[in-house]
Short mmCIF file of C-alpha atoms in Angstrom, two decimals:
data_model
loop_
_atom_site.label_atom_id
_atom_site.label_comp_id
_atom_site.label_asym_id
_atom_site.label_seq_id
_atom_site.Cartn_x
_atom_site.Cartn_y
_atom_site.Cartn_z
CA MET A 113 -19.26 6.45 -17.92
CA LYS A 114 -17.92 3.54 -19.94
CA VAL A 115 -14.81 1.37 -19.70
CA THR A 116 -13.89 -0.76 -22.74
CA THR A 117 -11.18 -3.44 -22.59
CA LEU A 118 -8.49 -3.16 -25.28
CA SER A 119 -5.89 -5.62 -23.99
CA THR A 120 -6.11 -8.72 -21.82
CA MET A 121 -5.56 -12.46 -22.34
CA LEU A 122 -9.10 -13.50 -23.33
CA ALA A 123 -10.32 -12.03 -26.63
CA ASP A 124 -13.93 -11.80 -27.75
CA ALA A 125 -12.75 -9.59 -30.60
CA GLY A 126 -9.28 -8.80 -31.87
CA LEU A 127 -6.07 -10.06 -30.24
CA GLY A 128 -5.46 -11.41 -26.75
CA GLU A 129 -2.12 -11.12 -24.93
CA TRP A 130 -0.59 -11.14 -21.46
CA GLY A 131 -1.12 -7.42 -20.90
CA TYR A 132 -3.72 -4.83 -20.04
CA ALA A 133 -5.28 -1.68 -21.48
CA ALA A 134 -8.70 -0.05 -21.29
CA LEU A 135 -10.37 3.03 -22.74
CA VAL A 136 -12.12 5.07 -20.05
CA GLU A 137 -14.87 7.54 -21.01
CA VAL A 138 -16.36 9.93 -18.44
CA ASP A 139 -18.81 12.69 -19.36
CA GLY A 140 -17.49 13.00 -22.90
CA ARG A 141 -13.79 12.96 -21.92
CA LYS A 142 -11.51 9.99 -22.58
CA LEU A 143 -8.27 8.51 -21.33
CA LEU A 144 -6.29 5.37 -22.07
CA PHE A 145 -5.45 3.31 -18.99
CA ASP A 146 -2.30 1.26 -19.70
CA THR A 147 -1.18 0.32 -23.21
CA GLY A 148 -0.80 -3.47 -23.36
CA ALA A 149 2.36 -5.46 -23.98
CA ARG A 150 2.96 -6.02 -27.69
CA PRO A 151 3.38 -2.95 -29.90
CA GLU A 152 0.46 -3.64 -32.22
CA VAL A 153 -2.24 -5.14 -29.99
CA VAL A 154 -4.06 -2.08 -28.61
CA LEU A 155 -3.88 -0.26 -31.93
CA GLU A 156 -5.29 -3.25 -33.86
CA ASN A 157 -7.94 -4.01 -31.24
CA ALA A 158 -9.12 -0.39 -31.23
CA LYS A 159 -9.46 -0.50 -35.01
CA GLU A 160 -11.45 -3.73 -34.88
CA LEU A 161 -13.75 -2.28 -32.22
CA GLY A 162 -14.26 0.95 -34.16
CA ILE A 163 -12.54 3.09 -31.51
CA ASP A 164 -10.59 6.18 -32.61
CA LEU A 165 -7.77 6.65 -30.10
CA SER A 166 -6.45 9.74 -31.90
CA THR A 167 -9.03 11.79 -29.97
CA VAL A 168 -7.57 10.67 -26.61
CA GLU A 169 -5.03 13.08 -25.11
CA ASP A 170 -4.42 11.56 -21.65
CA VAL A 171 -2.82 8.20 -20.94
CA VAL A 172 -2.18 6.56 -17.57
CA ILE A 173 0.51 3.95 -16.91
CA SER A 174 -0.31 2.06 -13.71
CA HIS A 175 3.24 0.74 -13.12
CA PHE A 176 6.49 0.16 -14.98
CA HIS A 177 6.04 -3.46 -16.13
CA SER A 178 6.30 -3.99 -19.88
CA ASP A 179 2.95 -5.76 -20.19
CA HIS A 180 1.36 -2.37 -19.43
CA THR A 181 3.79 -0.09 -21.25
CA GLY A 182 4.66 -1.95 -24.46
CA GLY A 183 2.12 -0.16 -26.61
CA LEU A 184 2.85 3.38 -25.43
CA LEU A 185 5.44 4.48 -28.00
CA PRO A 186 3.90 2.71 -31.02
CA LEU A 187 0.50 4.19 -30.17
CA ARG A 188 1.85 7.70 -29.67
CA ARG A 189 3.84 7.60 -32.92
CA ALA A 190 0.99 6.16 -34.98
CA LEU A 191 -1.73 8.42 -33.60
CA MET A 192 0.18 11.72 -33.58
CA ALA A 193 0.33 11.53 -37.37
CA ARG A 194 -3.41 12.16 -37.28
CA SER A 195 -3.48 14.38 -34.20
CA PRO A 196 -0.37 15.85 -32.51
CA LYS A 197 -2.24 15.90 -29.18
CA ALA A 198 -3.05 12.17 -29.24
CA LEU A 199 -1.76 10.53 -26.04
CA SER A 200 0.34 13.64 -25.40
CA ARG A 201 -0.04 13.68 -21.59
CA LEU A 202 1.27 10.71 -19.64
CA HIS A 203 0.29 10.28 -15.97
CA VAL A 204 2.33 7.98 -13.72
CA GLY A 205 2.71 7.30 -10.00
CA ALA A 206 5.71 8.51 -8.02
CA GLY A 207 8.47 5.90 -7.91
CA ILE A 208 7.97 4.53 -11.41
CA PHE A 209 11.46 5.66 -12.47
CA GLU A 210 13.29 3.92 -9.62
CA THR A 211 16.11 1.60 -10.63
CA ARG A 212 15.26 -2.03 -10.04
CA PHE A 213 17.77 -4.78 -9.22
CA ASP A 214 17.37 -8.46 -10.07
CA SER A 215 18.65 -11.38 -7.99
CA THR A 216 22.12 -11.09 -9.57
CA GLY A 217 22.37 -7.39 -8.67
CA ARG A 218 21.93 -6.25 -12.25
CA ALA A 219 20.23 -2.83 -12.42
CA GLY A 220 17.54 -1.76 -14.84
CA ASN A 221 14.15 -0.26 -15.51
CA SER A 222 13.12 -0.40 -19.16
CA PHE A 223 10.43 2.23 -18.66
CA ILE A 224 13.04 4.96 -18.12
CA ALA A 225 14.08 4.68 -21.77
CA VAL A 226 10.48 4.38 -22.93
CA ALA A 227 9.53 7.58 -21.12
CA GLU A 228 12.52 9.45 -22.57
CA ALA A 229 11.61 8.36 -26.11
CA TYR A 230 8.03 9.40 -25.39
CA ARG A 231 9.21 12.87 -24.34
CA GLN A 232 11.13 13.15 -27.61
CA THR A 233 7.82 12.86 -29.49
CA GLY A 234 6.62 15.98 -27.66
CA GLY A 235 4.75 14.10 -24.97
CA ILE A 236 4.61 15.38 -21.38
CA VAL A 237 5.22 13.03 -18.43
CA ILE A 238 3.53 13.98 -15.14
CA GLU A 239 4.53 12.08 -11.99
CA HIS A 240 1.91 12.06 -9.21
CA ALA A 241 2.68 11.42 -5.54
CA GLY A 242 -1.00 11.37 -4.50
CA PRO A 243 -4.56 11.54 -5.79
CA ILE A 244 -5.18 13.79 -8.78
CA GLU A 245 -8.17 14.35 -11.06
CA VAL A 246 -6.60 13.50 -14.43
CA ILE A 247 -9.77 14.24 -16.40
CA PRO A 248 -13.02 15.62 -14.96
CA GLY A 249 -14.67 12.83 -12.98
CA ALA A 250 -11.71 10.40 -13.00
CA TRP A 251 -9.05 10.34 -10.29
CA LEU A 252 -5.64 8.68 -10.33
CA THR A 253 -4.78 7.39 -6.86
CA GLY A 254 -1.02 7.73 -7.16
CA PRO A 255 0.81 5.39 -4.73
CA VAL A 256 -1.68 4.23 -2.09
CA PRO A 257 -1.16 3.45 1.61
CA ARG A 258 -0.80 -0.28 2.27
CA PRO A 259 -2.10 -1.15 5.74
CA HIS A 260 -3.13 -4.60 4.46
CA ASP A 261 -0.16 -6.89 3.81
CA GLU A 262 -1.41 -8.30 0.52
CA ARG A 263 1.96 -8.80 -1.26
CA ASN A 264 0.31 -8.84 -4.68
CA TRP A 265 3.53 -8.77 -6.66
CA SER A 266 6.10 -11.28 -7.88
CA PRO A 267 9.22 -11.60 -5.69
CA GLY A 268 12.82 -11.45 -6.87
CA PHE A 269 13.41 -7.76 -7.56
CA ALA A 270 14.69 -5.03 -5.25
CA VAL A 271 15.06 -1.25 -4.97
CA LYS A 272 17.46 0.84 -2.93
CA VAL A 273 16.18 2.60 0.18
CA ASN A 274 18.79 4.51 2.21
CA SER A 275 21.55 2.63 0.32
CA GLU A 276 20.07 -0.76 1.22
CA LEU A 277 18.32 -3.17 -1.14
CA VAL A 278 14.74 -3.97 -0.13
CA PRO A 279 12.09 -6.00 -1.99
CA ASP A 280 10.47 -4.09 -4.83
CA ASN A 281 6.77 -3.79 -3.99
CA LEU A 282 6.07 -1.50 -6.98
CA ARG A 283 5.28 1.48 -4.79
CA GLU A 284 4.24 3.48 -7.86
CA ASP A 285 1.29 1.17 -8.53
CA SER A 286 -1.69 3.46 -9.19
CA SER A 287 -5.34 2.87 -10.00
CA LEU A 288 -8.16 4.95 -11.39
CA VAL A 289 -11.20 5.87 -9.28
CA ILE A 290 -14.45 7.23 -10.71
CA PRO A 291 -16.92 8.47 -8.09
CA THR A 292 -20.60 7.87 -8.87
CA ALA A 293 -23.85 8.24 -6.95
CA GLN A 294 -23.92 4.44 -6.64
CA GLY A 295 -20.37 4.08 -5.31
CA ALA A 296 -16.83 4.16 -6.61
CA ILE A 297 -15.69 2.49 -9.81
CA VAL A 298 -12.10 1.23 -9.50
CA ILE A 299 -9.88 0.38 -12.49
CA THR A 300 -6.59 -1.42 -11.88
CA GLY A 301 -3.71 -2.59 -14.06
CA CYS A 302 -2.32 -5.38 -11.87
CA GLY A 303 -3.42 -4.23 -8.44
CA HIS A 304 0.09 -4.71 -7.09
CA ALA A 305 -0.79 -2.40 -4.20
CA GLY A 306 -3.47 -4.94 -3.24
CA ILE A 307 -7.15 -4.54 -4.03
CA MET A 308 -8.05 -4.18 -0.35
CA ASN A 309 -5.62 -1.27 -0.03
CA ILE A 310 -6.86 0.18 -3.33
CA ALA A 311 -10.48 -0.14 -2.20
CA ASP A 312 -9.64 1.71 1.03
CA ALA A 313 -7.94 4.45 -0.99
CA ALA A 314 -11.01 4.75 -3.22
CA ARG A 315 -13.29 4.99 -0.21
CA ALA A 316 -11.10 7.66 1.36
CA LEU A 317 -10.91 9.61 -1.90
CA THR A 318 -14.67 9.59 -2.53
CA GLY A 319 -15.84 9.71 1.09
CA ASP A 320 -18.18 6.84 0.22
CA SER A 321 -17.83 3.30 1.55
CA SER A 322 -19.77 1.84 -1.39
CA LEU A 323 -18.00 0.13 -4.28
CA LEU A 324 -19.94 -0.11 -7.50
CA ALA A 325 -17.43 -1.88 -9.75
CA VAL A 326 -13.88 -3.21 -9.83
CA ILE A 327 -12.37 -3.61 -13.29
CA GLY A 328 -8.98 -4.93 -14.41
CA GLY A 329 -6.11 -7.01 -13.05
CA LEU A 330 -5.96 -7.91 -9.35
CA HIS A 331 -2.92 -10.27 -9.33
CA LEU A 332 -4.82 -13.01 -7.54
CA PHE A 333 -4.29 -15.85 -10.03
CA ALA A 334 -1.82 -17.74 -7.82
CA LYS A 335 -3.35 -16.92 -4.42
CA PRO A 336 -4.81 -19.57 -2.08
CA ASP A 337 -8.49 -19.64 -1.20
CA ALA A 338 -7.88 -18.07 2.21
CA VAL A 339 -6.64 -14.91 0.46
CA LEU A 340 -9.66 -14.85 -1.83
CA GLN A 341 -11.98 -15.19 1.17
CA ARG A 342 -10.26 -12.31 2.96
CA THR A 343 -10.37 -10.20 -0.20
CA ALA A 344 -14.07 -10.83 -0.79
CA ALA A 345 -14.90 -9.97 2.81
CA HIS A 346 -13.16 -6.60 2.37
CA LEU A 347 -15.04 -5.95 -0.89
CA LYS A 348 -18.43 -6.83 0.59
CA GLY A 349 -21.22 -4.97 -1.19
CA LEU A 350 -19.37 -4.77 -4.53
CA ARG A 351 -21.95 -4.91 -7.32
CA TYR A 352 -19.84 -5.59 -10.41
CA LEU A 353 -16.52 -7.37 -10.98
CA LEU A 354 -14.83 -7.51 -14.38
CA GLY A 355 -11.69 -9.47 -13.56
CA GLY A 356 -9.04 -9.37 -16.26
CA HIS A 357 -5.34 -9.92 -16.89
CA CYS A 358 -3.64 -11.28 -13.75
CA THR A 359 -6.83 -11.70 -11.72
CA GLY A 360 -7.10 -15.27 -13.01
CA ILE A 361 -10.12 -17.14 -14.34
CA GLU A 362 -10.51 -19.43 -11.33
CA ALA A 363 -9.99 -16.54 -8.90
CA THR A 364 -12.65 -14.46 -10.66
CA VAL A 365 -15.17 -17.30 -10.49
CA ARG A 366 -14.36 -17.91 -6.81
CA LEU A 367 -14.73 -14.20 -5.98
CA ARG A 368 -18.10 -14.24 -7.75
CA GLU A 369 -19.25 -16.97 -5.39
CA LEU A 370 -17.82 -15.33 -2.27
CA LEU A 371 -19.29 -11.91 -3.14
CA GLY A 372 -22.75 -13.32 -3.84
CA LEU A 373 -22.65 -12.15 -7.47
CA ASP A 374 -23.70 -14.05 -10.58
CA ARG A 375 -22.66 -14.70 -14.20
CA LYS A 376 -23.97 -11.31 -15.27
CA THR A 377 -22.33 -9.24 -12.54
CA ALA A 378 -18.95 -10.98 -12.07
CA VAL A 379 -17.29 -11.81 -15.37
CA VAL A 380 -13.88 -12.75 -16.75
CA GLU A 381 -12.71 -9.74 -18.75
CA ALA A 382 -12.17 -10.08 -22.50
CA VAL A 383 -11.01 -7.75 -25.26
CA GLY A 384 -14.15 -5.87 -26.32
CA SER A 385 -15.98 -6.30 -23.01
CA SER A 386 -17.19 -3.17 -21.26
CA VAL A 387 -18.84 -1.69 -18.20
CA THR A 388 -21.31 1.16 -18.65
CA LEU A 389 -22.80 3.16 -15.80
CA GLY A 390 -26.49 2.34 -15.50
CA GLU A 391 -26.22 -0.70 -17.77
CA GLY A 392 -23.65 -2.98 -16.15
CA ILE A 393 -21.30 -5.42 -17.88
CA ALA A 394 -21.38 -6.23 -21.60
CA ALA A 395 -19.26 -9.36 -21.48
CA GLY A 396 -19.23 -10.35 -25.14
CA ASP A 397 -19.85 -13.85 -26.45
CA ILE A 398 -16.82 -15.71 -25.06
CA ALA A 399 -17.34 -14.67 -21.44
CA GLY A 400 -21.04 -13.80 -21.57
CA TRP A 401 -24.10 -15.77 -20.71
CA ALA A 402 -27.36 -15.70 -22.62
CA GLY A 403 -29.19 -17.50 -19.84
CA GLY A 404 -29.64 -20.73 -21.79
CA GLN A 405 -29.09 -24.32 -20.71
#
């Protein structure tokens, strides 16, 4: 099992951006988790890292925000020239196509048009209401229960429920869970569902209370210390944290301290960094630590 970062703000190789994408490899099968924001970033970063995405058939979009969907169409169009099956199956959580309303009442959801253009390339869109094994050994959570009131999303948008506008909590937000003998590996795009809720969903899915690694965006960059303390207490026992995108640099460092981890096991995610089962985190030069003075 290996997860390689292809889009986030910090870049050890290639281009950084406000976005997220990662290549997930499990037992010889691959999938792309999110596609970054700008059209060229994931494609160029994969080239620089020597990664051939034309062999990847499955792609997951964690939620509708453009910083996770911007690369989908350019990647599909560029890669299908080499392989018609490249990124030909798109997995999303139920609710991703809901119309959103801003504070002025204007309606929109840019991902609806993106998905339609994707279908026109021959791609298949599969909407999941619950957990599903998208490739052998890797499970998409679909929308997760939210018993913990984490509110890990930006306010200001709404959706209609029974003809009434209610705050948009991005109910489609989905994460990837990889069960291992050492505990679950969790990969998130922004963690809008809340990492405590996502961790509970991973534990329920695997039947194992242990968490081996959490990778990706957790939307904690603007949270107060009390929230970080509560989060760390719920993740107690976590062995690896690769905090990228909207996790925040300061929040990642604070979680490292609260979780009792160190500079090798809790790292700020960078383009080119990776987590490999049995080996741990390869942070790269910019976020790594050689153990010197």
